[in-house]
Short mmCIF file of C-alpha atoms and ligand atoms in Angstrom, two decimals:
data_model
loop_
_atom_site.label_atom_id
_atom_site.label_comp_id
_atom_site.label_asym_id
_atom_site.label_seq_id
_atom_site.Cartn_x
_atom_site.Cartn_y
_atom_site.Cartn_z
CA UNK A 216 59.11 78.01 224.67
CA UNK A 217 55.29 78.51 224.55
CA UNK A 218 55.67 81.97 226.11
CA UNK A 219 58.30 82.93 223.53
CA UNK A 220 56.02 81.76 220.69
CA UNK A 221 53.08 83.74 222.11
CA UNK A 222 55.26 86.88 222.43
CA UNK A 223 56.47 86.48 218.84
CA UNK A 224 52.88 86.10 217.60
CA UNK A 225 51.82 89.22 219.54
CA UNK A 226 54.74 91.21 218.11
CA UNK A 227 53.89 90.06 214.59
CA UNK A 228 50.25 91.12 215.07
CA UNK A 229 51.20 94.50 216.52
CA UNK A 230 53.87 95.32 213.92
CA UNK A 231 52.97 94.09 210.41
CA UNK A 232 56.15 93.11 208.54
CA UNK A 233 57.95 92.17 211.76
CA UNK A 234 59.60 88.75 211.52
CA UNK A 235 60.46 87.22 214.87
CA UNK A 236 64.03 85.92 215.24
CA UNK A 237 64.45 82.18 214.78
CA UNK A 238 64.84 80.25 218.04
CA UNK A 239 68.36 79.92 219.38
CA UNK A 240 69.81 76.50 220.22
CA UNK A 241 72.30 76.34 223.07
CA UNK A 242 75.09 73.74 223.20
CA UNK A 243 77.22 73.11 226.28
CA UNK A 244 80.76 72.09 225.37
CA UNK A 245 83.23 70.95 228.00
CA UNK A 246 86.80 71.11 226.74
CA UNK A 247 89.61 69.87 228.99
CA UNK A 248 92.51 72.35 229.26
CA UNK A 249 95.64 72.48 231.40
CA UNK A 250 93.54 74.52 233.86
CA UNK A 251 91.03 71.66 234.15
CA UNK A 252 87.60 71.19 232.50
CA UNK A 253 85.23 74.18 232.06
CA UNK A 254 81.95 74.69 230.23
CA UNK A 255 81.57 76.78 227.10
CA UNK A 256 78.07 77.85 226.16
CA UNK A 257 77.54 78.19 222.37
CA UNK A 258 74.40 79.98 221.11
CA UNK A 259 73.55 79.03 217.54
CA UNK A 260 70.84 80.79 215.56
CA UNK A 261 69.94 78.96 212.31
CA UNK A 262 69.81 80.81 208.98
CA UNK A 263 66.37 81.53 207.66
CA UNK A 264 65.11 79.43 204.76
CA UNK A 265 66.24 80.75 201.35
CA UNK A 266 62.80 82.06 200.35
CA UNK A 267 62.48 84.13 203.51
CA UNK A 268 66.04 85.44 203.10
CA UNK A 269 65.25 86.51 199.53
CA UNK A 270 62.09 88.36 200.63
CA UNK A 271 63.82 90.16 203.46
CA UNK A 272 67.17 90.43 201.65
CA UNK A 273 69.18 93.57 201.18
CA UNK A 274 69.03 95.06 197.72
CA UNK A 275 71.98 94.86 195.36
CA UNK A 276 72.59 98.56 196.07
CA UNK A 277 72.82 97.85 199.80
CA UNK A 278 75.15 94.89 199.30
CA UNK A 279 77.46 97.01 197.08
CA UNK A 280 77.17 100.32 198.94
CA UNK A 281 80.40 102.28 199.15
CA UNK A 282 82.29 99.78 196.96
CA UNK A 283 80.69 99.97 193.51
CA UNK A 284 80.32 103.44 191.94
CA UNK A 285 76.84 104.86 192.15
CA UNK A 286 76.46 105.29 188.37
CA UNK A 287 77.11 101.57 187.88
CA UNK A 288 74.51 100.62 190.51
CA UNK A 289 72.07 103.04 188.91
CA UNK A 290 72.56 101.29 185.54
CA UNK A 291 72.21 97.87 187.19
CA UNK A 292 68.83 98.91 188.60
CA UNK A 293 67.70 100.32 185.26
CA UNK A 294 68.57 97.00 183.60
CA UNK A 295 66.50 95.16 186.26
CA UNK A 296 69.18 93.95 188.70
CA UNK A 297 67.64 95.04 191.98
CA UNK A 298 67.68 92.05 194.34
CA UNK A 299 70.85 89.93 194.48
CA UNK A 300 70.65 86.26 193.59
CA UNK A 301 71.95 83.74 196.13
CA UNK A 302 75.44 83.55 194.61
CA UNK A 303 75.62 87.36 194.47
CA UNK A 304 74.47 87.66 198.08
CA UNK A 305 77.09 85.15 199.22
CA UNK A 306 80.02 86.23 197.08
CA UNK A 307 79.77 90.02 196.78
CA UNK A 308 80.94 90.87 200.32
CA UNK A 309 84.08 88.78 199.66
CA UNK A 310 84.59 89.91 196.07
CA UNK A 311 84.17 93.59 196.90
CA UNK A 312 86.78 93.31 199.65
CA UNK A 313 89.29 92.23 196.98
CA UNK A 314 89.41 88.57 197.99
CA UNK A 315 90.42 85.95 195.39
CA UNK A 316 87.41 83.70 194.81
CA UNK A 317 86.27 80.55 193.07
CA UNK A 318 82.60 81.14 192.22
CA UNK A 319 80.98 77.72 191.97
CA UNK A 320 77.20 77.88 191.51
CA UNK A 321 74.43 76.45 189.34
CA UNK A 322 73.94 77.48 185.72
CA UNK A 323 71.91 80.67 185.37
CA UNK A 324 72.55 81.71 188.99
CA UNK A 325 74.04 85.13 188.16
CA UNK A 326 77.81 84.64 188.42
CA UNK A 327 78.49 87.14 185.59
CA UNK A 328 76.97 90.10 187.41
CA UNK A 329 78.80 89.10 190.62
CA UNK A 330 82.24 89.20 189.01
CA UNK A 331 81.48 92.28 186.86
CA UNK A 332 80.47 94.28 189.94
CA UNK A 333 83.80 93.33 191.46
CA UNK A 334 85.55 94.55 188.29
CA UNK A 335 83.72 97.89 188.47
CA UNK A 336 84.60 98.28 192.15
CA UNK A 337 88.31 97.79 191.42
CA UNK A 338 88.95 99.95 188.37
CA UNK A 339 89.91 103.60 188.41
CA UNK A 340 87.64 105.28 185.85
CA UNK A 341 90.04 108.22 185.41
CA UNK A 342 93.04 106.06 184.43
CA UNK A 343 93.81 105.14 180.84
CA UNK A 344 95.17 101.59 181.08
CA UNK A 345 93.98 98.00 180.90
CA UNK A 346 92.83 97.29 184.45
CA UNK A 347 90.54 94.28 184.21
CA UNK A 348 90.53 91.20 182.06
CA UNK A 349 87.72 88.66 181.62
CA UNK A 350 88.80 85.47 179.84
CA UNK A 351 86.05 83.37 178.22
CA UNK A 352 86.10 80.07 176.31
CA UNK A 353 83.92 81.04 173.32
CA UNK A 354 83.24 84.11 171.20
CA UNK A 355 79.51 83.89 171.94
CA UNK A 356 80.06 84.06 175.69
CA UNK A 357 82.52 86.90 175.06
CA UNK A 358 79.91 88.87 173.10
CA UNK A 359 77.45 88.38 175.92
CA UNK A 360 79.77 89.35 178.78
CA UNK A 361 80.92 92.42 176.81
CA UNK A 362 77.30 93.44 176.36
CA UNK A 363 76.54 93.26 180.10
CA UNK A 364 79.81 95.09 180.96
CA UNK A 365 78.99 97.86 178.47
CA UNK A 366 75.44 98.15 179.81
CA UNK A 367 76.80 98.69 183.31
CA UNK A 368 79.69 100.95 182.25
CA UNK A 369 77.38 103.21 180.21
CA UNK A 370 80.34 104.97 178.55
CA UNK A 371 82.09 105.74 181.85
CA UNK A 372 84.91 103.49 180.64
CA UNK A 373 85.77 101.48 177.54
CA UNK A 374 85.11 97.75 177.31
CA UNK A 375 86.88 96.01 174.44
CA UNK A 376 86.13 92.52 173.12
CA UNK A 377 89.10 90.56 171.72
CA UNK A 378 87.32 87.57 170.27
CA UNK A 379 88.21 87.28 166.63
CA UNK A 380 91.63 86.69 165.07
CA UNK A 381 90.65 88.63 161.94
CA UNK A 382 90.04 91.86 163.87
CA UNK A 383 93.25 91.83 165.91
CA UNK A 384 95.37 94.03 163.63
CA UNK A 385 92.89 96.89 163.84
CA UNK A 386 92.30 96.32 167.56
CA UNK A 387 96.05 96.41 168.23
CA UNK A 388 96.25 100.04 167.14
CA UNK A 389 93.06 100.93 169.06
CA UNK A 390 94.45 99.42 172.28
CA UNK A 391 97.68 101.40 171.87
CA UNK A 392 95.92 104.69 171.07
CA UNK A 393 93.34 104.45 173.83
CA UNK A 394 93.75 101.52 176.25
CA UNK A 395 90.35 100.16 177.36
CA UNK A 396 89.79 99.76 181.11
CA UNK A 397 88.21 96.33 180.64
CA UNK A 398 89.06 93.65 178.09
CA UNK A 399 86.91 90.57 177.44
CA UNK A 400 88.90 88.00 175.48
CA UNK A 401 89.17 84.43 174.33
CA UNK A 402 92.49 82.78 175.23
CA UNK A 403 94.02 82.66 171.69
CA UNK A 404 93.11 86.28 170.86
CA UNK A 405 94.45 87.55 174.17
CA UNK A 406 97.75 85.68 173.84
CA UNK A 407 98.25 86.93 170.28
CA UNK A 408 97.80 90.52 171.45
CA UNK A 409 100.11 90.15 174.45
CA UNK A 410 102.77 88.36 172.38
CA UNK A 411 102.62 91.14 169.76
CA UNK A 412 103.15 93.59 172.62
CA UNK A 413 99.89 95.45 171.99
CA UNK A 414 99.62 95.79 175.77
CA UNK A 415 100.90 94.18 178.96
CA UNK A 416 98.93 92.63 181.78
CA UNK A 417 101.19 94.11 184.47
CA UNK A 418 98.67 96.81 185.40
CA UNK A 419 95.60 94.60 185.72
CA UNK A 420 93.81 94.72 189.03
CA UNK A 421 91.21 92.00 188.38
CA UNK A 422 91.53 88.83 186.33
CA UNK A 423 88.39 86.74 185.77
CA UNK A 424 88.48 83.31 184.16
CA UNK A 425 84.92 82.30 183.27
CA UNK A 426 84.05 78.62 182.66
CA UNK A 427 87.44 77.84 184.16
CA UNK A 428 87.07 74.03 184.12
CA UNK A 429 86.29 74.14 180.40
CA UNK A 430 89.40 76.19 179.57
CA UNK A 431 91.60 74.03 181.79
CA UNK A 432 90.09 70.96 180.12
CA UNK A 433 91.11 72.09 176.64
CA UNK A 434 94.54 70.78 175.66
CA UNK A 435 94.86 73.63 173.12
CA UNK A 436 94.25 76.39 175.66
CA UNK A 437 95.66 75.18 178.95
CA UNK A 438 99.31 76.19 178.45
CA UNK A 439 98.28 79.70 177.35
CA UNK A 440 95.97 79.95 180.35
CA UNK A 441 98.86 79.08 182.68
CA UNK A 442 100.92 81.90 181.09
CA UNK A 443 98.06 84.38 181.64
CA UNK A 444 97.86 83.31 185.28
CA UNK A 445 101.55 83.31 186.13
CA UNK A 446 103.91 84.80 183.49
CA UNK A 447 101.97 87.78 182.11
CA UNK A 448 100.86 89.02 185.54
CA UNK A 449 101.37 88.01 189.17
CA UNK A 450 98.64 86.74 191.51
CA UNK A 451 100.00 88.93 194.32
CA UNK A 452 99.25 92.15 192.42
CA UNK A 453 95.71 91.36 191.23
CA UNK A 454 92.40 89.91 192.37
CA UNK A 455 91.78 86.56 190.67
CA UNK A 456 88.25 85.20 190.19
CA UNK A 457 87.39 81.81 188.70
CA UNK A 458 83.77 81.02 187.78
CA UNK A 459 81.87 77.94 186.67
CA UNK A 460 78.83 75.79 187.41
CA UNK A 461 81.07 72.74 187.38
CA UNK A 462 84.47 72.45 189.02
CA UNK A 463 85.26 68.74 189.17
CA UNK A 464 87.49 67.82 192.14
CA UNK A 465 87.17 71.35 193.51
CA UNK A 466 89.34 70.63 196.57
CA UNK A 467 92.17 69.58 194.28
CA UNK A 468 91.59 72.71 192.16
CA UNK A 469 91.72 74.92 195.26
CA UNK A 470 95.00 73.27 196.26
CA UNK A 471 96.42 73.78 192.71
CA UNK A 472 95.42 77.48 192.77
CA UNK A 473 97.60 78.05 195.81
CA UNK A 474 100.39 75.63 194.89
CA UNK A 475 100.87 77.04 191.37
CA UNK A 476 100.31 80.66 192.48
CA UNK A 477 97.31 81.14 190.20
CA UNK A 478 95.73 82.91 193.19
CA UNK A 479 96.83 84.23 196.56
CA UNK A 480 97.03 81.76 199.43
CA UNK A 481 93.74 82.90 201.03
CA UNK A 482 91.55 82.18 197.98
CA UNK A 483 87.95 81.34 198.97
CA UNK A 484 85.72 78.69 197.38
CA UNK A 485 82.16 80.06 197.27
CA UNK A 486 80.11 76.93 196.62
CA UNK A 487 76.37 77.62 196.41
CA UNK A 488 74.00 74.63 196.54
CA UNK A 489 76.76 71.99 196.70
CA UNK A 490 74.33 69.08 197.10
CA UNK A 491 72.24 70.01 194.08
CA UNK A 492 74.29 70.86 191.00
CA UNK A 493 71.23 70.82 188.71
CA UNK A 494 68.66 73.67 188.97
CA UNK A 495 65.55 72.12 190.55
CA UNK A 496 62.93 73.61 188.22
CA UNK A 497 64.10 71.67 185.16
CA UNK A 498 61.92 68.76 184.08
CA UNK A 499 63.98 65.96 182.49
CA UNK A 500 62.59 63.39 180.06
CA UNK A 501 63.99 60.85 177.63
CA UNK A 502 62.77 58.84 174.65
CA UNK A 503 64.33 55.55 173.57
CA UNK A 504 64.36 55.25 169.78
CA UNK A 505 66.61 54.08 166.97
CA UNK A 506 68.96 56.53 165.20
CA UNK A 507 66.71 56.34 162.12
CA UNK A 508 63.64 57.40 164.09
CA UNK A 509 65.36 60.36 165.78
CA UNK A 510 64.38 63.17 163.39
CA UNK A 511 60.71 62.18 163.45
CA UNK A 512 60.70 61.83 167.22
CA UNK A 513 62.26 65.30 167.50
CA UNK A 514 59.57 66.76 165.24
CA UNK A 515 56.87 65.08 167.28
CA UNK A 516 58.34 66.46 170.52
CA UNK A 517 58.42 69.98 169.06
CA UNK A 518 54.75 69.66 168.07
CA UNK A 519 53.64 68.45 171.50
CA UNK A 520 55.82 70.85 173.57
CA UNK A 521 55.27 73.96 171.39
CA UNK A 522 58.38 75.62 172.93
CA UNK A 523 58.67 79.38 173.30
CA UNK A 524 62.25 78.96 172.07
CA UNK A 525 64.46 75.89 171.97
CA UNK A 526 68.04 74.73 171.56
CA UNK A 527 68.68 71.38 169.89
CA UNK A 528 72.12 70.01 170.74
CA UNK A 529 73.76 67.82 168.12
CA UNK A 530 77.12 66.04 168.44
CA UNK A 531 80.14 67.64 166.80
CA UNK A 532 81.18 65.98 163.54
CA UNK A 533 84.05 63.52 163.96
CA UNK A 534 87.34 64.08 162.11
CA UNK A 535 86.76 60.80 160.26
CA UNK A 536 83.37 61.91 159.02
CA UNK A 537 84.85 65.30 157.98
CA UNK A 538 87.61 63.56 156.02
CA UNK A 539 85.05 61.33 154.32
CA UNK A 540 83.38 64.52 153.07
CA UNK A 541 80.09 63.91 154.92
CA UNK A 542 77.94 66.91 155.82
CA UNK A 543 77.78 67.60 159.60
CA UNK A 544 74.74 66.21 161.45
CA UNK A 545 73.76 69.77 162.42
CA UNK A 546 73.11 70.58 158.74
CA UNK A 547 70.98 67.45 158.32
CA UNK A 548 68.85 68.41 161.36
CA UNK A 549 68.47 72.01 160.14
CA UNK A 550 67.48 70.90 156.65
CA UNK A 551 64.94 68.40 157.99
CA UNK A 552 63.36 70.97 160.31
CA UNK A 553 63.26 73.68 157.64
CA UNK A 554 61.30 71.26 155.42
CA UNK A 555 59.07 69.59 158.00
CA UNK A 556 58.54 71.88 161.02
CA UNK A 557 55.32 73.90 160.64
CA UNK A 558 55.59 76.04 163.76
CA UNK A 559 56.42 79.75 163.95
CA UNK A 560 60.00 79.57 165.27
CA UNK A 561 62.98 80.42 163.05
CA UNK A 562 65.31 77.48 162.55
CA UNK A 563 68.93 78.67 162.99
CA UNK A 564 72.32 77.00 162.93
CA UNK A 565 75.39 77.60 165.09
CA UNK A 566 78.59 75.55 164.87
CA UNK A 567 82.37 75.91 165.22
CA UNK A 568 83.21 75.90 161.54
CA UNK A 569 81.08 78.96 160.74
CA UNK A 570 83.12 82.18 160.39
CA UNK A 571 82.96 84.91 163.04
CA UNK A 572 80.43 87.07 161.17
CA UNK A 573 78.08 84.17 160.47
CA UNK A 574 78.34 83.06 164.11
CA UNK A 575 77.76 86.58 165.40
CA UNK A 576 74.79 87.02 163.03
CA UNK A 577 73.24 83.73 164.12
CA UNK A 578 73.76 84.69 167.76
CA UNK A 579 72.21 88.14 167.41
CA UNK A 580 69.32 86.69 165.34
CA UNK A 581 68.19 84.61 168.29
CA UNK A 582 68.07 87.59 170.63
CA UNK A 583 64.62 88.93 171.28
CA UNK A 584 62.45 86.57 169.23
CA UNK A 585 61.32 82.95 169.10
CA UNK A 586 64.00 80.62 167.75
CA UNK A 587 64.92 77.03 167.34
CA UNK A 588 68.69 76.93 167.45
CA UNK A 589 70.47 73.81 166.22
CA UNK A 590 73.95 73.80 167.69
CA UNK A 591 76.93 71.75 168.81
CA UNK A 592 78.26 72.12 172.36
CA UNK A 593 79.60 75.62 171.63
CA UNK A 594 76.19 76.90 172.75
CA UNK A 595 76.34 74.89 175.97
CA UNK A 596 78.67 77.15 177.99
CA UNK A 597 77.54 80.49 179.37
CA UNK A 598 75.01 81.11 176.56
CA UNK A 599 72.30 83.27 178.14
CA UNK A 600 69.03 83.32 176.20
CA UNK A 601 66.42 83.53 178.97
CA UNK A 602 63.50 82.90 176.61
CA UNK A 603 64.73 79.32 175.97
CA UNK A 604 61.97 77.11 177.37
CA UNK A 605 63.15 73.73 176.02
CA UNK A 606 66.39 71.88 175.42
CA UNK A 607 66.60 68.79 173.21
CA UNK A 608 69.62 66.53 173.27
CA UNK A 609 69.37 65.10 169.76
CA UNK A 610 72.62 63.31 170.60
CA UNK A 611 73.50 62.24 174.13
CA UNK A 612 76.18 64.54 175.62
CA UNK A 613 79.60 62.95 176.18
CA UNK A 614 79.80 63.60 179.93
CA UNK A 615 77.58 64.47 182.89
CA UNK A 616 79.21 67.93 182.96
CA UNK A 617 78.20 68.48 179.33
CA UNK A 618 74.63 67.39 180.23
CA UNK A 619 74.60 69.90 183.11
CA UNK A 620 75.71 72.82 180.94
CA UNK A 621 73.39 71.95 178.03
CA UNK A 622 70.42 71.62 180.42
CA UNK A 623 71.42 74.92 182.05
CA UNK A 624 70.69 76.85 178.85
CA UNK A 625 67.05 76.82 180.00
CA UNK A 626 65.50 77.96 183.30
CA UNK A 627 67.68 81.08 183.33
CA UNK A 628 65.36 83.57 185.00
CA UNK A 629 66.73 83.71 188.56
CA UNK A 630 63.50 84.50 190.38
CA UNK A 631 61.16 82.43 188.21
CA UNK A 632 60.23 78.89 189.20
CA UNK A 633 58.58 78.18 185.83
CA UNK A 634 59.26 74.58 184.80
CA UNK A 635 61.46 74.20 181.76
CA UNK A 636 61.99 71.00 179.79
CA UNK A 637 65.10 69.01 178.90
CA UNK A 638 64.48 65.98 176.64
CA UNK A 639 67.15 63.52 175.55
CA UNK A 640 66.86 61.08 172.64
CA UNK A 641 68.78 57.86 173.27
CA UNK A 642 69.15 54.37 171.86
CA UNK A 643 68.54 51.36 174.09
CA UNK A 644 72.33 50.97 174.48
CA UNK A 645 72.77 54.53 175.75
CA UNK A 646 70.24 54.15 178.57
CA UNK A 647 72.84 53.21 181.18
CA UNK A 648 74.92 56.30 180.33
CA UNK A 649 71.96 58.57 180.99
CA UNK A 650 71.37 56.71 184.28
CA UNK A 651 74.98 57.41 185.23
CA UNK A 652 74.46 61.14 184.55
CA UNK A 653 71.36 61.06 186.78
CA UNK A 654 73.30 59.48 189.64
CA UNK A 655 76.18 61.89 189.29
CA UNK A 656 74.09 65.05 188.98
CA UNK A 657 71.29 63.87 191.30
CA UNK A 658 68.28 64.49 189.06
CA UNK A 659 65.37 62.34 187.90
CA UNK A 660 64.63 61.67 184.24
CA UNK A 661 61.23 60.33 183.20
CA UNK A 662 60.69 58.07 180.18
CA UNK A 663 58.32 59.17 177.40
CA UNK A 664 57.17 56.00 175.61
CA UNK A 665 57.98 55.96 171.91
CA UNK A 666 54.40 54.91 171.07
CA UNK A 667 53.09 58.22 172.42
CA UNK A 668 55.30 60.04 169.87
CA UNK A 669 53.95 58.19 166.90
CA UNK A 670 50.33 58.47 168.03
CA UNK A 671 50.77 62.21 167.82
CA UNK A 672 52.45 62.42 164.39
CA UNK A 673 50.22 59.86 162.64
N1 ATP B 267 70.24 90.10 190.46
C1 ATP B 267 69.64 89.73 189.35
N2 ATP B 267 68.35 90.06 189.13
C2 ATP B 267 67.71 89.68 187.99
N3 ATP B 267 68.29 88.95 187.00
C3 ATP B 267 69.56 88.59 187.17
C4 ATP B 267 70.32 88.96 188.33
N4 ATP B 267 71.56 88.47 188.19
C5 ATP B 267 71.61 87.83 187.01
N5 ATP B 267 70.42 87.90 186.39
C6 ATP B 267 70.06 87.29 185.08
O1 ATP B 267 70.16 85.87 185.25
C7 ATP B 267 70.55 85.26 184.04
C8 ATP B 267 71.68 84.29 184.30
O2 ATP B 267 72.83 84.99 184.76
P1 ATP B 267 74.31 84.58 184.31
O3 ATP B 267 74.40 84.49 182.83
O4 ATP B 267 75.25 85.45 185.03
O5 ATP B 267 74.37 83.11 184.92
P2 ATP B 267 75.65 82.23 185.23
O6 ATP B 267 75.63 81.92 186.66
O7 ATP B 267 76.87 82.86 184.65
O8 ATP B 267 75.27 80.91 184.40
P3 ATP B 267 76.19 79.90 183.55
O9 ATP B 267 76.97 79.10 184.55
O10 ATP B 267 75.20 79.08 182.82
O11 ATP B 267 77.05 80.73 182.66
C9 ATP B 267 70.92 86.38 183.08
O12 ATP B 267 69.86 86.55 182.15
C10 ATP B 267 71.04 87.60 183.97
O13 ATP B 267 70.70 88.79 183.28
#
């Protein structure tokens, strides 16, 4: 052992950059067969630690060589995608071989690029037909995925976004005149188009369902999703990819995929970091205060944190409150901040009831400059605004999964370990719920005493 270590040290000194192989462990196994017992010798070499793998890792170009067209890889490099993230490194060899996959990895880990590279490897750029379909739960995520797909395609093929009911009439004639190779769509828009026979899904080679647990969890969308998976096209004739940071009961889901023929029988579950669902560089805090104190505590937090950009999550308005004619809580928070917050960030609003144009405008406003976005949970899935340094849960999320996705809107620069903050405002009665989330998601949340808030504002 000492001799091997000395030889490795000598080799490292003689050849800078040389990394000696990790030591091999040998196990002797003695199975008993009908021929009698014999000894099997197993040599096991451990994987290097993640940091070392990343440093010595192949580039994205090397991982995709021969599978993804060169012009797409060239664009990826120009955009800044040079080294694969962990989920890309693990999933791309499978995805690019055409394997059906469930991509299950932390928020901000780079699942979008992984499945888009698979899409670009499968489509025939010279054919004029719909060949790939990416289904998303919200328009905002759709806008974002379309943007990345168009950046990579760089006019070599058409990418169409079907996200808004109001646009569908015009888009129907565009699809017929010149079928796009890739369509990014929300479930209702896609079903409307297919039911109006604007196009069929028979020719698709790749079907991606992003945020799959969210779409399956929506009673309004689930039956349409089942049709997309089984009636409009067949699993045997396409590659099917599901992606999410949270797939509750994933073994059951894997079983359902095969049983219901949503995928082929050899679908693979790529689960990165299974023991740690929450990204480790997020710093979680909470403040216990009454509902009346909440706005002032929020203001105080914004003054002490001075975020680069922030998202403030507010609960969706209940049907009862809507019927009573009350304004939504999001509006009250926006109004308060516009009157009281003295910092430099723009205060913006995003919620379900806004029309498509207002939502799209609000979404594009936040791109590229400092913002403070007040939103319901529609901003919690897939939203990628890497400059977001802080998340505030003005209202406690309903479930641990919602907490995970809200928190995951920060800390979205894959190779940065910069600490980002997630702060939750709770009443005394809600404390046990937050503790349950911590147990389920395995993270630690530190209390900020209320007194420290008021010392700062007074
Ligand atoms: N190889 C890469 N190199 C550099 N940046 C990358 C790479 N892959 C992805 N990114 C960036 O990482 C960020 C997060 O990626 P992405 O939106 O795909 O995450 P995700 O896994 O889909 O997260 P979520 O589950 O929250 O939707 C994006 O800003 C993206 O541009």
